[in-house]
Amino acid sequence: MSEQTPILATGYFLGAVLAAAMLVAGLSLAAALICGVAALAYCYLEISSRKAGIVHVDIAFVLFFTIYSLNLPIFAHISPKDLSLDIVDRGLLICIFCHMGLALGLIFVRFRSVSVSNNGISSSYQLSARQINIASYILFFVGLVGSVVAVMATVGFQAYLGAGYAGRALLKREAGPIEIGLYVCAVSLIAIFSVGLIDGARNRARLFLYCATVFFVAYVAYLGIRRPMFLLICGLFSAFSIIRFRPKISGACVVVLPLFVILSTFAHYRQVISSDGVAATIDFIRDNASVEWLDVSDNELGAPFRTLYDEIPFVDKRGFGLGISYLSSPVYMLPSFINGGVVSLSGEYTDRHFDPRFISIGGNMGYFPATEAFYNFGLSGCLVIFLLMIILLGRINIYAFENWRNNAFGVTIFATIIPWLAFFIRLDFGSFAKSVLYSQAIWFMILYCLARSVRREAEL
């Protein structure tokens, strides 16, 4: 058991309290920086003390939330933006209370040391390497064919690629199965990778993994979509970490930081790579790249906080929702033709704040868990909701390390949880739950059933 966890979490909490005090005193930029340093210091020190790889569900959520919650307040006080700093500071205070909730919850998360040779889940629930590989091959091609057919049968590749940024909107509104298919492909590749790490990859499986991964990355880049690529890269990295307890933090930074820059600036050149290819993209980056590209608050990393910025005045007028968005989530998760027309909180937000012409091409800003907590229960609710959330994530993390490490199917589930935490921060709870259900949970059940249907024979 990590004895340092309560101490580190308490330090994180005190850092958030100090940030709140500085914000009240009018030192907004310092408050955001101190809160960020406290959160990142906790992540670094807690990972070091656990000595079990660098990818953990609870710590990943703290890291993702820190990036999304603090980047806009920091940049808003560094470079001028068309925003009211008073509302930005109110949003910052809400996010600091969320950090307090995370820190308090982490005090109760006691990660127990796990042996590298831990056998994990009972063998009666194990799937053989052959079973998982064959099922994964099938699902990879099902997902790939589904994604291609979805585009060809609806908007067409030429229309999609020529539509620029609106092409992504066409994707979501008219050809939704393409993105689901790409998620299925990514999960299949993560499963094959996990089998190889645990049981040793046969040459055929290794060759398929390499070729399919290269093709998948090229195809997704061609379509100009980030999320499936992020799911695959983050999933592979997470699977490697939980199985091998590597790499070290310093080694991970060499990989993660360049990937973060590439993915966070991808919006600037996604249309070029989709329509003109890699060579033209390199020329475009060389000729147009600037320091402004590094201001991540102006792209999708700043979008969650902007929903909070927009909703604060609305909540002031309307009052709190008292949990209505959480309670309506199970109904919203049902297919649209039977859910009675229930709209997600992010859908309501989009209708309230954006021009119908923007909405008509699929434009939206997503949502933010901090915004949803404030929308429902106010400032104190943010602390409580995030406290309960991090305790749940901490328990999931502990269970995964104790039971799934030598089970490729379990490792695949764990590895996909990590990137979906980043997606969760861009959504409200109902939209997140529905997305996970239809693009991941159902397909994990299908993968398991397919694998169980394959006979347990000697490895080919």
mmCIF file of C-alpha atoms in Angstrom, residues 75-446:
data_model
loop_
_atom_site.group_PDB
_atom_site.id
_atom_site.type_symbol
_atom_site.label_atom_id
_atom_site.label_comp_id
_atom_site.label_asym_id
_atom_site.label_seq_id
_atom_site.Cartn_x
_atom_site.Cartn_y
_atom_site.Cartn_z
ATOM 1 C CA PHE A 75 -3.913 32.080 -21.387
ATOM 2 C CA ALA A 76 -6.792 34.519 -20.836
ATOM 3 C CA HIS A 77 -4.627 36.401 -18.327
ATOM 4 C CA ILE A 78 -1.519 36.225 -20.523
ATOM 5 C CA SER A 79 -2.899 37.247 -23.918
ATOM 6 C CA PRO A 80 -6.016 39.373 -24.559
ATOM 7 C CA LYS A 81 -9.181 37.498 -25.508
ATOM 8 C CA ASP A 82 -12.752 38.537 -26.159
ATOM 9 C CA LEU A 83 -13.831 37.253 -22.743
ATOM 10 C CA SER A 84 -14.980 38.799 -19.486
ATOM 11 C CA LEU A 85 -12.212 38.158 -16.979
ATOM 12 C CA ASP A 86 -14.751 38.320 -14.153
ATOM 13 C CA ILE A 87 -16.618 35.329 -15.570
ATOM 14 C CA VAL A 88 -13.322 33.581 -16.368
ATOM 15 C CA ASP A 89 -12.319 33.971 -12.716
ATOM 16 C CA ARG A 90 -15.667 32.608 -11.536
ATOM 17 C CA GLY A 91 -15.125 29.623 -13.810
ATOM 18 C CA LEU A 92 -11.619 29.220 -12.421
ATOM 19 C CA LEU A 93 -13.000 29.177 -8.862
ATOM 20 C CA ILE A 94 -15.456 26.444 -9.862
ATOM 21 C CA CYS A 95 -12.607 24.387 -11.342
ATOM 22 C CA ILE A 96 -10.496 24.912 -8.222
ATOM 23 C CA PHE A 97 -13.370 23.521 -6.123
ATOM 24 C CA CYS A 98 -13.416 20.523 -8.466
ATOM 25 C CA HIS A 99 -9.690 20.071 -7.799
ATOM 26 C CA MET A 100 -10.430 20.206 -4.065
ATOM 27 C CA GLY A 101 -12.933 17.408 -4.519
ATOM 28 C CA LEU A 102 -10.406 15.342 -6.457
ATOM 29 C CA ALA A 103 -7.767 15.860 -3.783
ATOM 30 C CA LEU A 104 -10.107 14.930 -0.922
ATOM 31 C CA GLY A 105 -11.259 11.815 -2.755
ATOM 32 C CA LEU A 106 -7.696 10.721 -3.465
ATOM 33 C CA ILE A 107 -7.002 10.624 0.273
ATOM 34 C CA PHE A 108 -9.293 7.568 0.371
ATOM 35 C CA VAL A 109 -7.680 5.840 -2.626
ATOM 36 C CA ARG A 110 -4.969 3.532 -1.275
ATOM 37 C CA PHE A 111 -3.153 1.840 -4.136
ATOM 38 C CA ARG A 112 -1.667 -1.480 -3.035
ATOM 39 C CA SER A 113 1.674 -2.667 -4.365
ATOM 40 C CA VAL A 114 1.276 -5.160 -7.201
ATOM 41 C CA SER A 115 3.860 -7.756 -8.110
ATOM 42 C CA VAL A 116 5.051 -7.787 -11.693
ATOM 43 C CA SER A 117 4.358 -11.534 -11.699
ATOM 44 C CA ASN A 118 0.785 -11.143 -10.415
ATOM 45 C CA ASN A 119 -1.373 -13.806 -12.078
ATOM 46 C CA GLY A 120 -4.476 -11.642 -12.213
ATOM 47 C CA ILE A 121 -7.957 -12.942 -12.925
ATOM 48 C CA SER A 122 -9.049 -16.542 -12.415
ATOM 49 C CA SER A 123 -8.184 -18.852 -15.316
ATOM 50 C CA SER A 124 -11.834 -19.885 -15.652
ATOM 51 C CA TYR A 125 -12.526 -16.439 -17.154
ATOM 52 C CA GLN A 126 -9.395 -16.311 -19.299
ATOM 53 C CA LEU A 127 -9.484 -16.257 -23.072
ATOM 54 C CA SER A 128 -6.606 -17.844 -24.935
ATOM 55 C CA ALA A 129 -4.319 -15.814 -27.158
ATOM 56 C CA ARG A 130 -5.739 -17.562 -30.222
ATOM 57 C CA GLN A 131 -9.328 -16.815 -29.226
ATOM 58 C CA ILE A 132 -8.664 -13.101 -28.716
ATOM 59 C CA ASN A 133 -6.555 -12.751 -31.849
ATOM 60 C CA ILE A 134 -9.084 -14.385 -34.166
ATOM 61 C CA ALA A 135 -11.967 -12.373 -32.686
ATOM 62 C CA SER A 136 -9.893 -9.190 -32.997
ATOM 63 C CA TYR A 137 -9.043 -9.895 -36.652
ATOM 64 C CA ILE A 138 -12.743 -10.279 -37.409
ATOM 65 C CA LEU A 139 -13.746 -7.108 -35.546
ATOM 66 C CA PHE A 140 -10.951 -5.072 -37.141
ATOM 67 C CA PHE A 141 -12.239 -5.835 -40.638
ATOM 68 C CA VAL A 142 -15.862 -5.383 -39.556
ATOM 69 C CA GLY A 143 -15.022 -1.928 -38.170
ATOM 70 C CA LEU A 144 -12.947 -0.956 -41.189
ATOM 71 C CA VAL A 145 -15.558 -2.081 -43.715
ATOM 72 C CA GLY A 146 -18.277 -0.406 -41.669
ATOM 73 C CA SER A 147 -16.406 2.898 -41.667
ATOM 74 C CA VAL A 148 -15.786 2.812 -45.421
ATOM 75 C CA VAL A 149 -19.346 1.794 -46.293
ATOM 76 C CA ALA A 150 -20.746 4.486 -43.984
ATOM 77 C CA VAL A 151 -18.971 7.238 -45.909
ATOM 78 C CA MET A 152 -19.607 5.802 -49.358
ATOM 79 C CA ALA A 153 -23.294 5.157 -48.677
ATOM 80 C CA THR A 154 -24.000 8.585 -47.228
ATOM 81 C CA VAL A 155 -21.920 11.649 -48.014
ATOM 82 C CA GLY A 156 -19.253 10.010 -50.187
ATOM 83 C CA PHE A 157 -15.489 10.389 -49.793
ATOM 84 C CA GLN A 158 -15.202 13.266 -52.250
ATOM 85 C CA ALA A 159 -17.914 15.298 -50.513
ATOM 86 C CA TYR A 160 -16.571 14.445 -47.072
ATOM 87 C CA LEU A 161 -12.963 15.327 -47.819
ATOM 88 C CA GLY A 162 -13.892 18.457 -49.750
ATOM 89 C CA ALA A 163 -16.086 19.781 -46.967
ATOM 90 C CA GLY A 164 -13.172 20.878 -44.775
ATOM 91 C CA TYR A 165 -13.979 21.271 -41.112
ATOM 92 C CA ALA A 166 -17.661 20.778 -41.889
ATOM 93 C CA GLY A 167 -16.741 17.334 -43.201
ATOM 94 C CA ARG A 168 -16.373 16.217 -39.638
ATOM 95 C CA ALA A 169 -19.852 17.555 -38.963
ATOM 96 C CA LEU A 170 -21.189 15.572 -41.908
ATOM 97 C CA LEU A 171 -19.465 12.560 -40.432
ATOM 98 C CA LYS A 172 -21.221 12.888 -37.093
ATOM 99 C CA ARG A 173 -24.621 13.865 -38.417
ATOM 100 C CA GLU A 174 -24.926 11.647 -41.490
ATOM 101 C CA ALA A 175 -22.294 8.924 -41.290
ATOM 102 C CA GLY A 176 -21.949 8.215 -37.598
ATOM 103 C CA PRO A 177 -20.993 4.526 -38.109
ATOM 104 C CA ILE A 178 -17.654 5.589 -39.584
ATOM 105 C CA GLU A 179 -16.393 6.825 -36.241
ATOM 106 C CA ILE A 180 -17.824 3.820 -34.405
ATOM 107 C CA GLY A 181 -16.098 1.562 -36.922
ATOM 108 C CA LEU A 182 -12.778 3.282 -36.302
ATOM 109 C CA TYR A 183 -13.174 2.851 -32.539
ATOM 110 C CA VAL A 184 -13.792 -0.862 -33.123
ATOM 111 C CA CYS A 185 -10.614 -1.076 -35.236
ATOM 112 C CA ALA A 186 -8.590 0.621 -32.508
ATOM 113 C CA VAL A 187 -9.898 -1.699 -29.786
ATOM 114 C CA SER A 188 -9.076 -4.737 -31.944
ATOM 115 C CA LEU A 189 -5.480 -3.595 -32.420
ATOM 116 C CA ILE A 190 -5.075 -2.901 -28.688
ATOM 117 C CA ALA A 191 -6.345 -6.427 -27.937
ATOM 118 C CA ILE A 192 -3.851 -8.022 -30.359
ATOM 119 C CA PHE A 193 -1.049 -5.892 -28.888
ATOM 120 C CA SER A 194 -1.995 -6.929 -25.333
ATOM 121 C CA VAL A 195 -1.999 -10.621 -26.277
ATOM 122 C CA GLY A 196 1.468 -10.230 -27.754
ATOM 123 C CA LEU A 197 2.841 -8.610 -24.605
ATOM 124 C CA ILE A 198 1.357 -11.221 -22.259
ATOM 125 C CA ASP A 199 1.716 -14.451 -24.246
ATOM 126 C CA GLY A 200 4.294 -13.535 -26.857
ATOM 127 C CA ALA A 201 3.280 -12.552 -30.351
ATOM 128 C CA ARG A 202 3.472 -15.068 -33.183
ATOM 129 C CA ASN A 203 5.039 -13.762 -36.382
ATOM 130 C CA ARG A 204 1.681 -13.689 -38.143
ATOM 131 C CA ALA A 205 0.022 -11.683 -35.367
ATOM 132 C CA ARG A 206 2.979 -9.306 -35.145
ATOM 133 C CA LEU A 207 2.977 -8.693 -38.903
ATOM 134 C CA PHE A 208 -0.766 -8.056 -38.906
ATOM 135 C CA LEU A 209 -0.454 -5.658 -35.971
ATOM 136 C CA TYR A 210 2.301 -3.615 -37.602
ATOM 137 C CA CYS A 211 0.644 -3.410 -41.019
ATOM 138 C CA ALA A 212 -2.846 -2.749 -39.650
ATOM 139 C CA THR A 213 -1.595 -0.039 -37.279
ATOM 140 C CA VAL A 214 0.274 1.815 -40.030
ATOM 141 C CA PHE A 215 -2.751 1.579 -42.312
ATOM 142 C CA PHE A 216 -5.133 2.686 -39.547
ATOM 143 C CA VAL A 217 -3.085 5.759 -38.625
ATOM 144 C CA ALA A 218 -2.733 6.749 -42.291
ATOM 145 C CA TYR A 219 -6.456 6.229 -42.957
ATOM 146 C CA VAL A 220 -7.573 8.190 -39.888
ATOM 147 C CA ALA A 221 -5.163 11.032 -40.697
ATOM 148 C CA TYR A 222 -6.529 11.020 -44.253
ATOM 149 C CA LEU A 223 -10.051 11.399 -42.892
ATOM 150 C CA GLY A 224 -8.895 14.200 -40.588
ATOM 151 C CA ILE A 225 -10.208 12.709 -37.326
ATOM 152 C CA ARG A 226 -8.271 12.786 -34.079
ATOM 153 C CA ARG A 227 -10.214 10.744 -31.554
ATOM 154 C CA PRO A 228 -9.765 7.221 -32.993
ATOM 155 C CA MET A 229 -6.042 7.905 -33.448
ATOM 156 C CA PHE A 230 -5.766 9.179 -29.869
ATOM 157 C CA LEU A 231 -7.697 6.122 -28.663
ATOM 158 C CA LEU A 232 -5.261 3.778 -30.400
ATOM 159 C CA ILE A 233 -2.027 5.537 -29.380
ATOM 160 C CA CYS A 234 -3.112 6.106 -25.792
ATOM 161 C CA GLY A 235 -4.543 2.585 -25.571
ATOM 162 C CA LEU A 236 -1.343 0.929 -26.788
ATOM 163 C CA PHE A 237 0.719 3.024 -24.403
ATOM 164 C CA SER A 238 -1.602 2.194 -21.465
ATOM 165 C CA ALA A 239 -1.546 -1.528 -22.210
ATOM 166 C CA PHE A 240 2.253 -1.516 -22.305
ATOM 167 C CA SER A 241 2.409 0.340 -18.992
ATOM 168 C CA ILE A 242 0.086 -1.943 -17.004
ATOM 169 C CA ILE A 243 1.685 -5.138 -18.331
ATOM 170 C CA ARG A 244 5.370 -4.209 -18.260
ATOM 171 C CA PHE A 245 5.393 -1.427 -15.603
ATOM 172 C CA ARG A 246 7.359 0.693 -18.025
ATOM 173 C CA PRO A 247 8.418 3.245 -19.253
ATOM 174 C CA LYS A 248 9.735 5.620 -16.622
ATOM 175 C CA ILE A 249 8.248 9.104 -16.426
ATOM 176 C CA SER A 250 11.232 10.726 -18.122
ATOM 177 C CA GLY A 251 11.087 8.271 -21.003
ATOM 178 C CA ALA A 252 7.335 8.739 -21.360
ATOM 179 C CA CYS A 253 7.707 12.508 -21.627
ATOM 180 C CA VAL A 254 9.944 12.058 -24.677
ATOM 181 C CA VAL A 255 7.007 10.367 -26.423
ATOM 182 C CA VAL A 256 3.996 12.060 -24.848
ATOM 183 C CA LEU A 257 5.001 15.715 -25.188
ATOM 184 C CA PRO A 258 5.626 15.626 -28.978
ATOM 185 C CA LEU A 259 2.374 13.672 -29.436
ATOM 186 C CA PHE A 260 0.535 16.263 -27.359
ATOM 187 C CA VAL A 261 1.867 19.055 -29.595
ATOM 188 C CA ILE A 262 0.917 17.147 -32.760
ATOM 189 C CA LEU A 263 -2.604 16.284 -31.620
ATOM 190 C CA SER A 264 -3.322 19.691 -30.052
ATOM 191 C CA THR A 265 -2.300 21.521 -33.239
ATOM 192 C CA PHE A 266 -3.859 18.997 -35.630
ATOM 193 C CA ALA A 267 -6.878 21.233 -36.269
ATOM 194 C CA HIS A 268 -4.612 23.740 -38.037
ATOM 195 C CA TYR A 269 -3.620 21.301 -40.777
ATOM 196 C CA ARG A 270 -6.229 18.533 -40.750
ATOM 197 C CA GLN A 271 -7.859 19.801 -43.953
ATOM 198 C CA VAL A 272 -4.509 19.985 -45.752
ATOM 199 C CA ILE A 273 -3.495 16.429 -44.870
ATOM 200 C CA SER A 274 -6.949 15.140 -45.843
ATOM 201 C CA SER A 275 -7.105 16.825 -49.228
ATOM 202 C CA ASP A 276 -3.474 17.344 -50.311
ATOM 203 C CA GLY A 277 -1.430 14.638 -48.564
ATOM 204 C CA VAL A 278 1.602 14.482 -46.292
ATOM 205 C CA ALA A 279 4.081 16.412 -48.456
ATOM 206 C CA ALA A 280 1.743 19.390 -48.796
ATOM 207 C CA THR A 281 1.074 19.273 -45.066
ATOM 208 C CA ILE A 282 4.770 19.487 -44.262
ATOM 209 C CA ASP A 283 5.080 22.512 -46.538
ATOM 210 C CA PHE A 284 1.987 24.076 -44.939
ATOM 211 C CA ILE A 285 3.360 23.621 -41.413
ATOM 212 C CA ARG A 286 6.749 25.021 -42.436
ATOM 213 C CA ASP A 287 5.178 28.111 -43.992
ATOM 214 C CA ASN A 288 2.397 28.794 -41.481
ATOM 215 C CA ALA A 289 3.389 27.443 -38.069
ATOM 216 C CA SER A 290 3.589 30.126 -35.396
ATOM 217 C CA VAL A 291 3.749 30.555 -31.642
ATOM 218 C CA GLU A 292 -0.015 31.206 -31.642
ATOM 219 C CA TRP A 293 -0.552 27.540 -32.483
ATOM 220 C CA LEU A 294 0.680 26.705 -28.961
ATOM 221 C CA ASP A 295 -2.164 28.686 -27.387
ATOM 222 C CA VAL A 296 -4.264 25.572 -26.844
ATOM 223 C CA SER A 297 -7.066 27.609 -25.268
ATOM 224 C CA ASP A 298 -8.119 28.729 -28.747
ATOM 225 C CA ASN A 299 -8.695 25.186 -29.984
ATOM 226 C CA GLU A 300 -10.637 22.209 -28.666
ATOM 227 C CA LEU A 301 -8.585 22.028 -25.468
ATOM 228 C CA GLY A 302 -10.137 25.332 -24.450
ATOM 229 C CA ALA A 303 -13.681 24.375 -25.472
ATOM 230 C CA PRO A 304 -14.728 22.674 -22.188
ATOM 231 C CA PHE A 305 -13.941 25.729 -20.088
ATOM 232 C CA ARG A 306 -15.785 27.916 -22.613
ATOM 233 C CA THR A 307 -18.952 25.933 -21.919
ATOM 234 C CA LEU A 308 -18.526 26.825 -18.257
ATOM 235 C CA TYR A 309 -17.966 30.444 -19.220
ATOM 236 C CA ASP A 310 -21.200 30.444 -21.250
ATOM 237 C CA GLU A 311 -23.306 28.599 -18.688
ATOM 238 C CA ILE A 312 -22.459 30.644 -15.576
ATOM 239 C CA PRO A 313 -24.766 33.561 -16.527
ATOM 240 C CA PHE A 314 -27.479 31.116 -17.594
ATOM 241 C CA VAL A 315 -27.356 29.260 -14.261
ATOM 242 C CA ASP A 316 -27.425 32.599 -12.414
ATOM 243 C CA LYS A 317 -30.759 33.364 -14.127
ATOM 244 C CA ARG A 318 -32.340 29.922 -14.180
ATOM 245 C CA GLY A 319 -31.138 28.361 -10.933
ATOM 246 C CA PHE A 320 -29.631 24.917 -10.418
ATOM 247 C CA GLY A 321 -30.827 21.777 -12.193
ATOM 248 C CA LEU A 322 -30.704 19.673 -8.992
ATOM 249 C CA GLY A 323 -29.403 16.576 -10.755
ATOM 250 C CA ILE A 324 -31.803 16.538 -13.709
ATOM 251 C CA SER A 325 -29.073 15.913 -16.310
ATOM 252 C CA TYR A 326 -27.747 12.902 -14.368
ATOM 253 C CA LEU A 327 -31.227 11.459 -13.754
ATOM 254 C CA SER A 328 -32.228 11.771 -17.421
ATOM 255 C CA SER A 329 -29.072 10.046 -18.691
ATOM 256 C CA PRO A 330 -30.464 6.462 -18.688
ATOM 257 C CA VAL A 331 -33.392 7.568 -20.873
ATOM 258 C CA TYR A 332 -31.110 9.547 -23.184
ATOM 259 C CA MET A 333 -28.944 6.458 -23.674
ATOM 260 C CA LEU A 334 -31.832 4.703 -25.384
ATOM 261 C CA PRO A 335 -32.005 4.919 -29.205
ATOM 262 C CA SER A 336 -33.367 8.272 -30.354
ATOM 263 C CA PHE A 337 -36.555 6.803 -31.818
ATOM 264 C CA ILE A 338 -37.680 5.429 -28.429
ATOM 265 C CA ASN A 339 -36.225 7.832 -25.851
ATOM 266 C CA GLY A 340 -39.125 10.275 -26.092
ATOM 267 C CA GLY A 341 -37.064 13.102 -27.565
ATOM 268 C CA VAL A 342 -34.840 13.523 -24.507
ATOM 269 C CA VAL A 343 -31.956 15.861 -25.329
ATOM 270 C CA SER A 344 -28.526 15.739 -23.729
ATOM 271 C CA LEU A 345 -27.287 18.645 -21.643
ATOM 272 C CA SER A 346 -24.669 19.424 -24.289
ATOM 273 C CA GLY A 347 -27.443 19.480 -26.907
ATOM 274 C CA GLU A 348 -29.465 21.935 -24.822
ATOM 275 C CA TYR A 349 -26.355 24.075 -24.356
ATOM 276 C CA THR A 350 -25.677 24.119 -28.102
ATOM 277 C CA ASP A 351 -29.262 25.156 -28.859
ATOM 278 C CA ARG A 352 -29.084 27.950 -26.275
ATOM 279 C CA HIS A 353 -25.800 29.507 -27.269
ATOM 280 C CA PHE A 354 -25.197 28.940 -30.987
ATOM 281 C CA ASP A 355 -26.654 30.124 -34.248
ATOM 282 C CA PRO A 356 -28.873 27.573 -36.041
ATOM 283 C CA ARG A 357 -26.609 27.799 -39.084
ATOM 284 C CA PHE A 358 -23.663 26.699 -36.945
ATOM 285 C CA ILE A 359 -25.712 23.855 -35.514
ATOM 286 C CA SER A 360 -26.963 22.808 -38.960
ATOM 287 C CA ILE A 361 -23.452 21.806 -40.049
ATOM 288 C CA GLY A 362 -22.912 19.857 -36.838
ATOM 289 C CA GLY A 363 -21.050 22.568 -34.947
ATOM 290 C CA ASN A 364 -20.873 22.195 -31.181
ATOM 291 C CA MET A 365 -18.523 22.784 -28.250
ATOM 292 C CA GLY A 366 -19.253 19.581 -26.353
ATOM 293 C CA TYR A 367 -19.557 20.087 -22.600
ATOM 294 C CA PHE A 368 -17.539 19.736 -19.392
ATOM 295 C CA PRO A 369 -18.013 17.681 -16.193
ATOM 296 C CA ALA A 370 -17.267 20.780 -14.111
ATOM 297 C CA THR A 371 -19.948 22.715 -15.996
ATOM 298 C CA GLU A 372 -22.452 19.903 -15.451
ATOM 299 C CA ALA A 373 -21.709 19.669 -11.727
ATOM 300 C CA PHE A 374 -22.119 23.445 -11.348
ATOM 301 C CA TYR A 375 -25.246 23.434 -13.525
ATOM 302 C CA ASN A 376 -26.866 20.879 -11.213
ATOM 303 C CA PHE A 377 -25.584 21.657 -7.709
ATOM 304 C CA GLY A 378 -23.481 24.812 -7.685
ATOM 305 C CA LEU A 379 -20.066 25.326 -6.179
ATOM 306 C CA SER A 380 -20.372 22.841 -3.303
ATOM 307 C CA GLY A 381 -21.798 20.265 -5.696
ATOM 308 C CA CYS A 382 -18.641 20.466 -7.792
ATOM 309 C CA LEU A 383 -16.564 19.406 -4.801
ATOM 310 C CA VAL A 384 -18.852 16.497 -3.902
ATOM 311 C CA ILE A 385 -19.362 15.202 -7.458
ATOM 312 C CA PHE A 386 -15.642 15.189 -8.193
ATOM 313 C CA LEU A 387 -14.845 13.594 -4.833
ATOM 314 C CA LEU A 388 -17.202 10.677 -5.567
ATOM 315 C CA MET A 389 -15.969 10.448 -9.159
ATOM 316 C CA ILE A 390 -12.292 10.095 -8.244
ATOM 317 C CA ILE A 391 -13.025 7.513 -5.550
ATOM 318 C CA LEU A 392 -14.843 5.404 -8.168
ATOM 319 C CA LEU A 393 -12.005 5.786 -10.661
ATOM 320 C CA GLY A 394 -9.463 4.919 -7.983
ATOM 321 C CA ARG A 395 -11.337 1.709 -7.138
ATOM 322 C CA ILE A 396 -11.493 0.775 -10.822
ATOM 323 C CA ASN A 397 -7.743 1.334 -11.102
ATOM 324 C CA ILE A 398 -6.971 -0.832 -8.078
ATOM 325 C CA TYR A 399 -9.223 -3.621 -9.362
ATOM 326 C CA ALA A 400 -7.580 -3.524 -12.793
ATOM 327 C CA PHE A 401 -4.069 -3.835 -11.399
ATOM 328 C CA GLU A 402 -5.043 -6.642 -9.032
ATOM 329 C CA ASN A 403 -7.156 -8.694 -11.444
ATOM 330 C CA TRP A 404 -6.528 -7.799 -15.091
ATOM 331 C CA ARG A 405 -2.777 -7.490 -15.568
ATOM 332 C CA ASN A 406 -2.262 -10.930 -17.097
ATOM 333 C CA ASN A 407 -5.600 -11.051 -18.867
ATOM 334 C CA ALA A 408 -5.403 -9.556 -22.352
ATOM 335 C CA PHE A 409 -9.142 -8.882 -22.512
ATOM 336 C CA GLY A 410 -9.050 -7.076 -19.153
ATOM 337 C CA VAL A 411 -5.956 -5.133 -20.163
ATOM 338 C CA THR A 412 -7.748 -3.998 -23.336
ATOM 339 C CA ILE A 413 -10.669 -2.684 -21.279
ATOM 340 C CA PHE A 414 -8.277 -0.860 -18.942
ATOM 341 C CA ALA A 415 -6.290 0.571 -21.855
ATOM 342 C CA THR A 416 -9.398 2.031 -23.496
ATOM 343 C CA ILE A 417 -10.675 3.563 -20.256
ATOM 344 C CA ILE A 418 -7.718 5.977 -20.228
ATOM 345 C CA PRO A 419 -8.406 7.785 -23.546
ATOM 346 C CA TRP A 420 -12.143 7.759 -22.843
ATOM 347 C CA LEU A 421 -11.460 9.796 -19.711
ATOM 348 C CA ALA A 422 -10.127 12.525 -21.995
ATOM 349 C CA PHE A 423 -13.253 12.220 -24.141
ATOM 350 C CA PHE A 424 -15.423 12.399 -21.004
ATOM 351 C CA ILE A 425 -14.001 15.813 -20.160
ATOM 352 C CA ARG A 426 -15.362 17.050 -23.509
ATOM 353 C CA LEU A 427 -18.908 15.775 -22.828
ATOM 354 C CA ASP A 428 -21.793 15.771 -20.400
ATOM 355 C CA PHE A 429 -22.478 12.540 -18.487
ATOM 356 C CA GLY A 430 -25.418 11.432 -20.649
ATOM 357 C CA SER A 431 -23.577 11.937 -23.944
ATOM 358 C CA PHE A 432 -20.500 10.176 -22.553
ATOM 359 C CA ALA A 433 -22.504 7.197 -21.315
ATOM 360 C CA LYS A 434 -24.317 6.854 -24.648
ATOM 361 C CA SER A 435 -21.080 7.096 -26.624
ATOM 362 C CA VAL A 436 -19.376 4.462 -24.476
ATOM 363 C CA LEU A 437 -22.376 2.152 -24.710
ATOM 364 C CA TYR A 438 -22.679 2.142 -28.505
ATOM 365 C CA SER A 439 -19.058 2.579 -29.573
ATOM 366 C CA GLN A 440 -17.256 0.525 -26.915
ATOM 367 C CA ALA A 441 -19.285 -1.506 -24.401
ATOM 368 C CA ILE A 442 -21.427 -3.339 -26.950
ATOM 369 C CA TRP A 443 -18.366 -4.140 -29.046
ATOM 370 C CA PHE A 444 -16.444 -5.456 -26.052
ATOM 371 C CA MET A 445 -19.345 -7.844 -25.454
ATOM 372 C CA ILE A 446 -19.240 -8.870 -29.109
#
